[in-house]
Amino acid sequence: MNNKVKLKEVYEVKQQYKAFYTGGTIVWKPDAQQFLCLNNGTISIVSVDNLHEPVALGEQETDGEIAEDVIYTFAVSNTGNSIVSGHRSGLLKLWDGEKHTVQKMWKTVHQGPISRLVFSPTDSVIASGGSDSTIRLWDPTEQVCLGTLRGAEGLINVIVFHPDADSKIVVAVGDDTKIRAWDYESRKQIKTFEGHFSRVTGVSFSEDRTHLVSAGRDKILILWNFESQQAVKTIPVYETLESVVVLPAGLRVGGLKLKKGKVYAACGGEEGLIKVWEMTGAKIIFKQSNSLVAKAAEEGGLAITHLFYSEPHGRMAVVSADHNILVHDCESFDYVHQLSGFSDEILDLIMFGKRDQHIAMATNSSDFKVYDVSTMNCRLVKGHTDIVLSLCANDRYLLSSSKDNSIRLWSFTEEPFTISCVAIGLKHTNTVGCVTLSRQGGNFCASVSQDRCLKTWKIPKKFTTEEDGELPRLQCSLTALAHEKDINCVTISPNDRLIATASQDKTAKLWDASDLSVVGVFRGHTRGIWAVRFSPVDQILLTNAADCTIKLWSLEDMTCLKTLEGHDSSVLRVEFLTNGMQLLSAGADGLVKLWSIKTSDCVQTLDKHDNRVWALCVTRDESVFYSGGSDSQLIQWQDVTESKRQQELDQRKDTLLQEQELSNLLSERKLLKALRLSLNLDRPLSTLKIVNEVIRTKEQGLEDTVRKLSNDHKERLLRHAIEWNTNSKNCRPAQLALNVLLQETLAGRFQVSELNKHLEASLPYTERHFKRLTEYVKDLKFVEYSLRCMQPHAARMD
């Protein structure tokens, strides 16, 4: 091993990437630069371009405790400068959109939760819909209720103001099948639209304001004449719809220009596709072909939950049922941005690219996600039909495995980043739990499955697409029935000659990569083994298991060299660091530990995860690593060993300079200046000597010096005085310091934490000192009395 390699000692959190959208209300700001998302009772404000620092409004609700006043829904003003939120307590809060502070709050009179909030076109009125079937109108400047609209049935699901600022009409939908319109100044219901047979989920006004388009779960789109309340056109769409948006004339969608004088509506729902209908002709003029939203698993289920259109930018945003936000350019309908609001359980992580520019993440989904590390912009990669479990990558390819019993090989390019599936392997008969790529040539890969088989696959230099358009098949070169139970992990040695597998049967096995003959079996764990790794430099194999241990094995004689114990629950993942001299381990207890192999010691324990940590990946220079697990958190950790060492050296240097200065001040008899420096260095003995010297020389100004000290220095002096007070020799300087500090406290110039605790610590000793001094005074008085009595007799004798 290279002794010049510097060991890692300290990792710190550089960034935590948590969920920012967990379902419910979501709003695209008018400038199209930010999304506001409901996130576990708070509002997360997320930039479309950069996901590093989402801003949170409100109180976070966790599994452990329920926040007092979580947010149920919210709305953003048309200018984007104000946000109104509806809370569990029945309060409405008005937030400043720039400063993110509460400007006003008032109590609503809804009976039950608020389900919808909407600003009027002029932002002068806020409409709130509740579970009590009423819509209330509020003046946000005066916080007064302008009126209550009644007539709807059930929970209010949709509220839309008439787009004309002069019009005083609001349209709303309850749990029934009717769409109702009110004049909110007179508070009278003026229109009712009846035609749907199930719940209405979306309402949108046409550009000329004479028509209304509605969508519902009865699988129909209806074009209404707003004045006559008649259904002009009823279009069966054969899918449950969740959202509809009327598009303006002149807009280009997928290369087609929308003509004037006609009504075009974009809708999305169960199928996961955006379709644009020409309503008067009942024709689909555009159907999305590149959708990343999976079709709903069952009929009537959810796929697309929200649809937004940004007119200034000509872009359309889709929100999927699994909390992904996809922004399209309308003209080409290519993806401009992809955001993942909630990752569920993170099962695997890998870094790839020449400069570790990308990180791929397998979550509890059939799609895996690829993030650009610099901006954390997301890209969904679609292909598998069931949950992706494992990922692996080299300089050319990315390999994935899934519960759909297949493995897929993906080719990627760096700038611009593109990724496409080039081959598929289909020989396994059960869930493929882990895959790995050869390290040197990259000409073969290996996979393990719940069918207890280990397979190796040949990767050709070039791939040719089949004539029928199907993906080429990977050729399975070798197969072995490897273990008696499920196989959890497979890995290939750095020289591509050996393959190691780990299983629930408590064993790890070593295989010859050329013919899959067994080279050795490693027995010693008492529970199933989760992962296995080859050392990058030594003839050592590492295993970690559910018995809470990590074992290092010799590849020469298959013996256990070392067992590391420290985790209190299953060790799920381990990676080598620092040329094989250190380890990073992750456990089911949510802890990540840094180990030194030479000393078998745990150097550092990192505790930021709330649940099992399934995945670890380390950058090539080992300055950063990522961890992810069941708590849906992706945490970026940075090696700060050198900076900490430098900080300690600088601190030591500073301390030595201050000590020298203290010594100089004492030699120059500048006692009061030395007192401040001694407190800064936290030296009780030096401070005691200085106070004793002040008492001995009767130097004036101690009280003024203490008064000018900072609160921290005063608290430090108080601690020192209480310590001195325990020794009768030092009671005088201790009582002097305590007297000055108590006067400062009474004057309000000194705020001390845990004052009672400090006083309780000093009182017994102070009482003992007082009692002893009282006895001294008595003895002195007796001596003085004796001398006075003896004086006349002494004079007589003279």
CSV table of N, CA and C in Angstrom, one decimal, residues 31 38 54 66 69 86 115 230 263 310 315 359 414 424 432 448 489 629 635-636 651 664 712 720 751 771 781 793:
chain,number,residue,atom,x,y,z
A,31,ASP,N,-44.1,33.8,-14.7
A,31,ASP,CA,-42.9,34.0,-15.5
A,31,ASP,C,-42.3,32.6,-15.9
A,38,LEU,N,-47.0,21.6,-3.4
A,38,LEU,CA,-47.4,21.2,-2.0
A,38,LEU,C,-46.5,20.0,-1.6
A,54,PRO,N,-34.4,24.5,-3.1
A,54,PRO,CA,-35.8,24.8,-3.0
A,54,PRO,C,-36.1,25.6,-1.7
A,66,ILE,N,-46.9,15.7,14.1
A,66,ILE,CA,-47.8,16.4,13.2
A,66,ILE,C,-47.7,17.9,13.5
A,69,ASP,N,-50.0,23.6,12.0
A,69,ASP,CA,-50.8,24.3,11.0
A,69,ASP,C,-50.3,24.0,9.6
A,86,GLY,N,-54.1,28.1,2.4
A,86,GLY,CA,-55.2,27.7,3.3
A,86,GLY,C,-54.6,26.6,4.2
A,115,SER,N,-60.4,23.5,0.1
A,115,SER,CA,-59.9,22.6,-1.0
A,115,SER,C,-59.3,23.3,-2.2
A,230,GLN,N,-75.6,25.9,-23.7
A,230,GLN,CA,-75.9,24.6,-24.4
A,230,GLN,C,-74.5,24.0,-24.8
A,263,VAL,N,-61.7,26.5,-31.7
A,263,VAL,CA,-61.3,26.3,-30.3
A,263,VAL,C,-60.5,25.0,-30.2
A,310,SER,N,-48.0,28.0,-20.6
A,310,SER,CA,-47.4,29.3,-20.4
A,310,SER,C,-47.3,30.0,-21.8
A,315,ARG,N,-44.8,27.2,-23.9
A,315,ARG,CA,-44.4,25.9,-23.3
A,315,ARG,C,-45.6,25.3,-22.5
A,359,ILE,N,-25.3,11.4,-12.5
A,359,ILE,CA,-25.6,10.4,-11.5
A,359,ILE,C,-27.0,9.8,-11.9
A,414,GLU,N,-22.1,12.5,-24.0
A,414,GLU,CA,-22.0,13.5,-22.9
A,414,GLU,C,-22.6,14.8,-23.3
A,424,ILE,N,-31.1,-5.7,-25.2
A,424,ILE,CA,-31.9,-6.2,-24.1
A,424,ILE,C,-31.6,-7.7,-23.9
A,432,VAL,N,-34.4,-9.8,-11.8
A,432,VAL,CA,-32.9,-9.6,-11.9
A,432,VAL,C,-32.5,-8.6,-10.9
A,448,VAL,N,-27.4,-11.4,-11.9
A,448,VAL,CA,-27.9,-12.5,-10.9
A,448,VAL,C,-29.4,-12.2,-10.7
A,489,CYS,N,-26.1,-9.9,-4.9
A,489,CYS,CA,-25.1,-9.0,-5.5
A,489,CYS,C,-24.2,-9.8,-6.4
A,629,GLY,N,-31.6,6.2,0.2
A,629,GLY,CA,-32.2,5.1,0.8
A,629,GLY,C,-33.7,5.2,0.9
A,635,ILE,N,-28.2,12.4,-0.5
A,635,ILE,CA,-27.3,13.3,0.3
A,635,ILE,C,-26.0,13.3,-0.4
A,636,GLN,N,-25.4,14.5,-0.6
A,636,GLN,CA,-24.1,14.6,-1.1
A,636,GLN,C,-23.1,15.0,0.0
A,651,GLN,N,-6.1,27.4,13.9
A,651,GLN,CA,-6.5,27.7,15.2
A,651,GLN,C,-5.4,27.6,16.3
A,664,ASN,N,3.2,38.4,27.3
A,664,ASN,CA,3.8,39.7,27.2
A,664,ASN,C,3.1,40.7,28.1
A,712,ASP,N,-20.4,36.3,26.2
A,712,ASP,CA,-19.7,35.0,26.2
A,712,ASP,C,-18.6,35.0,27.2
A,720,HIS,N,-15.5,30.0,35.5
A,720,HIS,CA,-14.2,30.0,36.1
A,720,HIS,C,-14.3,30.3,37.6
A,751,GLN,N,-26.9,38.3,30.4
A,751,GLN,CA,-27.9,37.3,30.3
A,751,GLN,C,-27.2,35.9,30.3
A,771,LYS,N,-19.3,30.6,56.6
A,771,LYS,CA,-19.3,30.0,58.0
A,771,LYS,C,-17.9,30.1,58.5
A,781,LYS,N,-12.3,38.8,67.2
A,781,LYS,CA,-12.9,39.6,68.3
A,781,LYS,C,-12.5,39.2,69.7
A,793,HIS,N,-3.3,46.1,82.9
A,793,HIS,CA,-2.3,45.4,83.7
A,793,HIS,C,-0.9,45.5,83.1
